[in-house]
PDB file of C-alpha atoms in Angstrom:
ATOM      1  CA  GLN A   1     -16.640 -10.780  -7.318  1.00 84.00           C
ATOM      2  CA  VAL A   2     -13.047 -10.605  -6.168  1.00 87.00           C
ATOM      3  CA  GLN A   3     -11.699  -7.109  -5.889  1.00 94.00           C
ATOM      4  CA  LEU A   4      -9.462  -4.730  -3.988  1.00 96.00           C
ATOM      5  CA  VAL A   5     -10.575  -1.130  -3.679  1.00 97.00           C
ATOM      6  CA  GLU A   6      -8.272   1.641  -2.525  1.00 97.00           C
ATOM      7  CA  SER A   7      -9.551   4.887  -1.041  1.00 98.00           C
ATOM      8  CA  GLY A   8      -8.293   7.851   0.927  1.00 98.00           C
ATOM      9  CA  GLY A   9      -6.192   9.595  -1.672  1.00 98.00           C
ATOM     10  CA  GLY A  10      -6.410  13.287  -2.409  1.00 98.00           C
ATOM     11  CA  LEU A  11      -4.603  16.591  -2.409  1.00 98.00           C
ATOM     12  CA  VAL A  12      -2.554  17.420   0.675  1.00 98.00           C
ATOM     13  CA  GLN A  13       0.018  20.071   1.501  1.00 98.00           C
ATOM     14  CA  PRO A  14       3.636  19.128   2.207  1.00 98.00           C
ATOM     15  CA  GLY A  15       3.948  17.961   5.778  1.00 98.00           C
ATOM     16  CA  GLY A  16       0.371  16.750   5.863  1.00 98.00           C
ATOM     17  CA  SER A  17      -1.061  13.284   6.394  1.00 98.00           C
ATOM     18  CA  LEU A  18      -3.360  10.850   4.634  1.00 98.00           C
ATOM     19  CA  ARG A  19      -4.559   7.360   5.440  1.00 98.00           C
ATOM     20  CA  LEU A  20      -5.113   5.051   2.531  1.00 98.00           C
ATOM     21  CA  SER A  21      -7.422   2.072   2.837  1.00 98.00           C
ATOM     22  CA  CYS A  22      -7.480  -1.110   0.808  1.00 97.00           C
ATOM     23  CA  ALA A  23     -10.713  -3.050   1.212  1.00 97.00           C
ATOM     24  CA  ALA A  24     -11.104  -6.572  -0.102  1.00 95.00           C
ATOM     25  CA  SER A  25     -14.320  -8.173  -1.227  1.00 93.00           C
ATOM     26  CA  GLY A  26     -15.047 -11.642  -2.496  1.00 91.00           C
ATOM     27  CA  PHE A  27     -12.165 -13.160  -0.561  1.00 91.00           C
ATOM     28  CA  THR A  28     -10.429 -12.835   2.795  1.00 92.00           C
ATOM     29  CA  LEU A  29      -7.130 -11.066   3.271  1.00 91.00           C
ATOM     30  CA  ASP A  30      -6.123 -13.267   6.200  1.00 88.00           C
ATOM     31  CA  TYR A  31      -4.005 -15.647   4.170  1.00 89.00           C
ATOM     32  CA  TYR A  32      -2.180 -13.132   2.008  1.00 94.00           C
ATOM     33  CA  ALA A  33       0.761 -10.837   2.318  1.00 96.00           C
ATOM     34  CA  ILE A  34      -0.283  -7.312   1.324  1.00 97.00           C
ATOM     35  CA  GLY A  35       1.802  -4.723  -0.432  1.00 97.00           C
ATOM     36  CA  TRP A  36       1.465  -1.067  -1.279  1.00 98.00           C
ATOM     37  CA  PHE A  37       3.019   0.175  -4.498  1.00 98.00           C
ATOM     38  CA  ARG A  38       3.090   3.583  -6.138  1.00 98.00           C
ATOM     39  CA  GLN A  39       3.637   4.951  -9.587  1.00 98.00           C
ATOM     40  CA  ALA A  40       4.641   8.557 -10.056  1.00 97.00           C
ATOM     41  CA  PRO A  41       4.086  10.340 -13.393  1.00 92.00           C
ATOM     42  CA  GLY A  42       6.636   9.160 -15.932  1.00 94.00           C
ATOM     43  CA  LYS A  43       8.122   6.573 -13.594  1.00 97.00           C
ATOM     44  CA  GLU A  44       7.833   2.844 -13.094  1.00 97.00           C
ATOM     45  CA  ARG A  45       5.713   1.313 -10.374  1.00 97.00           C
ATOM     46  CA  GLU A  46       7.701   0.767  -7.190  1.00 97.00           C
ATOM     47  CA  GLY A  47       7.157  -1.082  -3.960  1.00 97.00           C
ATOM     48  CA  VAL A  48       6.530   1.081  -0.904  1.00 98.00           C
ATOM     49  CA  SER A  49       5.606  -1.225   1.945  1.00 98.00           C
ATOM     50  CA  CYS A  50       4.627  -4.791   2.697  1.00 98.00           C
ATOM     51  CA  ILE A  51       2.986  -6.632   5.586  1.00 96.00           C
ATOM     52  CA  SER A  52       3.245 -10.364   6.000  1.00 95.00           C
ATOM     53  CA  ASP A  53       0.335 -12.716   6.598  1.00 91.00           C
ATOM     54  CA  SER A  54       2.175 -14.991   9.015  1.00 83.00           C
ATOM     55  CA  ASP A  55       3.334 -12.703  11.810  1.00 88.00           C
ATOM     56  CA  GLY A  56       2.353  -9.229  10.644  1.00 89.00           C
ATOM     57  CA  SER A  57       5.938  -8.155  10.033  1.00 95.00           C
ATOM     58  CA  THR A  58       6.152  -4.833   8.240  1.00 97.00           C
ATOM     59  CA  TYR A  59       8.677  -3.502   5.776  1.00 97.00           C
ATOM     60  CA  TYR A  60       9.277  -0.124   4.149  1.00 98.00           C
ATOM     61  CA  THR A  61      11.366   1.322   1.396  1.00 97.00           C
ATOM     62  CA  ASP A  62      13.989   3.702   2.765  1.00 97.00           C
ATOM     63  CA  SER A  63      12.318   6.827   1.418  1.00 97.00           C
ATOM     64  CA  VAL A  64       9.211   6.327   3.583  1.00 98.00           C
ATOM     65  CA  LYS A  65      10.678   4.779   6.745  1.00 98.00           C
ATOM     66  CA  GLY A  66       9.596   6.661   9.819  1.00 97.00           C
ATOM     67  CA  ARG A  67       6.824   8.445   7.904  1.00 98.00           C
ATOM     68  CA  PHE A  68       4.524   5.675   6.636  1.00 98.00           C
ATOM     69  CA  ALA A  69       2.927   2.842   8.571  1.00 98.00           C
ATOM     70  CA  ILE A  70       1.193  -0.209   7.123  1.00 98.00           C
ATOM     71  CA  SER A  71      -1.359  -2.134   9.159  1.00 96.00           C
ATOM     72  CA  ARG A  72      -4.059  -4.691   8.617  1.00 92.00           C
ATOM     73  CA  ASP A  73      -7.442  -5.269  10.215  1.00 92.00           C
ATOM     74  CA  ASN A  74      -8.454  -8.782   9.285  1.00 87.00           C
ATOM     75  CA  ALA A  75     -11.835  -8.360  10.958  1.00 92.00           C
ATOM     76  CA  LYS A  76     -12.599  -5.543   8.544  1.00 95.00           C
ATOM     77  CA  ASN A  77     -10.804  -7.266   5.666  1.00 95.00           C
ATOM     78  CA  THR A  78      -8.899  -4.041   5.144  1.00 96.00           C
ATOM     79  CA  VAL A  79      -5.295  -2.888   5.005  1.00 96.00           C
ATOM     80  CA  TYR A  80      -4.182   0.664   5.704  1.00 98.00           C
ATOM     81  CA  LEU A  81      -1.264   2.881   4.839  1.00 98.00           C
ATOM     82  CA  GLN A  82      -0.880   5.811   7.204  1.00 98.00           C
ATOM     83  CA  MET A  83       1.231   8.465   5.510  1.00 98.00           C
ATOM     84  CA  ASN A  84       2.657  11.312   7.572  1.00 98.00           C
ATOM     85  CA  SER A  85       5.064  14.152   6.817  1.00 98.00           C
ATOM     86  CA  LEU A  86       4.188  13.882   3.152  1.00 98.00           C
ATOM     87  CA  LYS A  87       6.558  15.309   0.587  1.00 98.00           C
ATOM     88  CA  PRO A  88       5.985  16.394  -3.024  1.00 97.00           C
ATOM     89  CA  GLU A  89       8.001  13.366  -4.146  1.00 97.00           C
ATOM     90  CA  ASP A  90       5.338  11.118  -2.583  1.00 98.00           C
ATOM     91  CA  THR A  91       2.931  12.227  -5.308  1.00 98.00           C
ATOM     92  CA  ALA A  92       1.790   9.115  -7.162  1.00 98.00           C
ATOM     93  CA  VAL A  93      -1.022   6.690  -7.759  1.00 98.00           C
ATOM     94  CA  TYR A  94      -0.955   4.229  -4.882  1.00 98.00           C
ATOM     95  CA  TYR A  95      -1.966   0.622  -5.415  1.00 98.00           C
ATOM     96  CA  CYS A  96      -2.530  -2.206  -3.003  1.00 97.00           C
ATOM     97  CA  ALA A  97      -2.029  -5.825  -3.925  1.00 97.00           C
ATOM     98  CA  THR A  98      -2.232  -9.276  -2.398  1.00 96.00           C
ATOM     99  CA  GLY A  99       0.430 -11.876  -2.861  1.00 96.00           C
ATOM    100  CA  ARG A 100       2.423 -14.777  -1.510  1.00 95.00           C
ATOM    101  CA  TYR A 101       5.096 -13.151   0.618  1.00 95.00           C
ATOM    102  CA  CYS A 102       7.098 -10.032   1.379  1.00 95.00           C
ATOM    103  CA  SER A 103      10.675  -9.894   0.208  1.00 93.00           C
ATOM    104  CA  ALA A 104      11.647  -6.904   2.314  1.00 92.00           C
ATOM    105  CA  TYR A 105       9.291  -4.112   1.262  1.00 93.00           C
ATOM    106  CA  VAL A 106       8.340  -5.723  -2.068  1.00 92.00           C
ATOM    107  CA  LEU A 107       5.406  -8.078  -2.390  1.00 94.00           C
ATOM    108  CA  TRP A 108       6.059 -11.197  -4.468  1.00 95.00           C
ATOM    109  CA  GLY A 109       3.654 -13.525  -6.188  1.00 95.00           C
ATOM    110  CA  VAL A 110       0.970 -10.882  -6.713  1.00 95.00           C
ATOM    111  CA  ASN A 111      -2.437 -12.318  -7.503  1.00 94.00           C
ATOM    112  CA  TYR A 112      -4.767  -9.321  -7.109  1.00 95.00           C
ATOM    113  CA  TRP A 113      -4.297  -5.606  -7.757  1.00 97.00           C
ATOM    114  CA  GLY A 114      -6.472  -2.689  -6.876  1.00 97.00           C
ATOM    115  CA  LYS A 115      -7.097   0.101  -9.367  1.00 97.00           C
ATOM    116  CA  GLY A 116      -5.265   2.720  -7.376  1.00 98.00           C
ATOM    117  CA  THR A 117      -5.889   5.997  -5.612  1.00 98.00           C
ATOM    118  CA  LEU A 118      -4.153   9.265  -6.467  1.00 98.00           C
ATOM    119  CA  VAL A 119      -2.127  11.103  -3.853  1.00 98.00           C
ATOM    120  CA  THR A 120      -0.989  14.617  -4.711  1.00 98.00           C
ATOM    121  CA  VAL A 121       1.318  16.484  -2.358  1.00 98.00           C
ATOM    122  CA  SER A 122       1.485  20.128  -3.302  1.00 97.00           C
ATOM    123  CA  SER A 123       1.162  23.589  -1.845  1.00 96.00           C
TER     124      SER A 123
END
């Protein structure tokens, strides 16, 4: 069964850190670009970060540059999003997805979505 499963979300205080994981099963991530998206309450889903399949180039939306880091471990078939210096405005459900390519920080040609993991930044 093909699926992506996110984990690592939770409640964290402002300034804290979380590492999200996106584990694939039923297929290999090697040949896909991977993107992280988020959807805050009452808002549309937005792209956060993307990592290419070809050379591992990484891209970030301006609001998370310098705070978030995307990485992939093909041996573990897993992609990560390290989130540091978290802010209340980072509160959202975070989704990973596989696709064809990164257009800056947005993944295009999405073929698989995970179900999301909730990140809440609050004191």
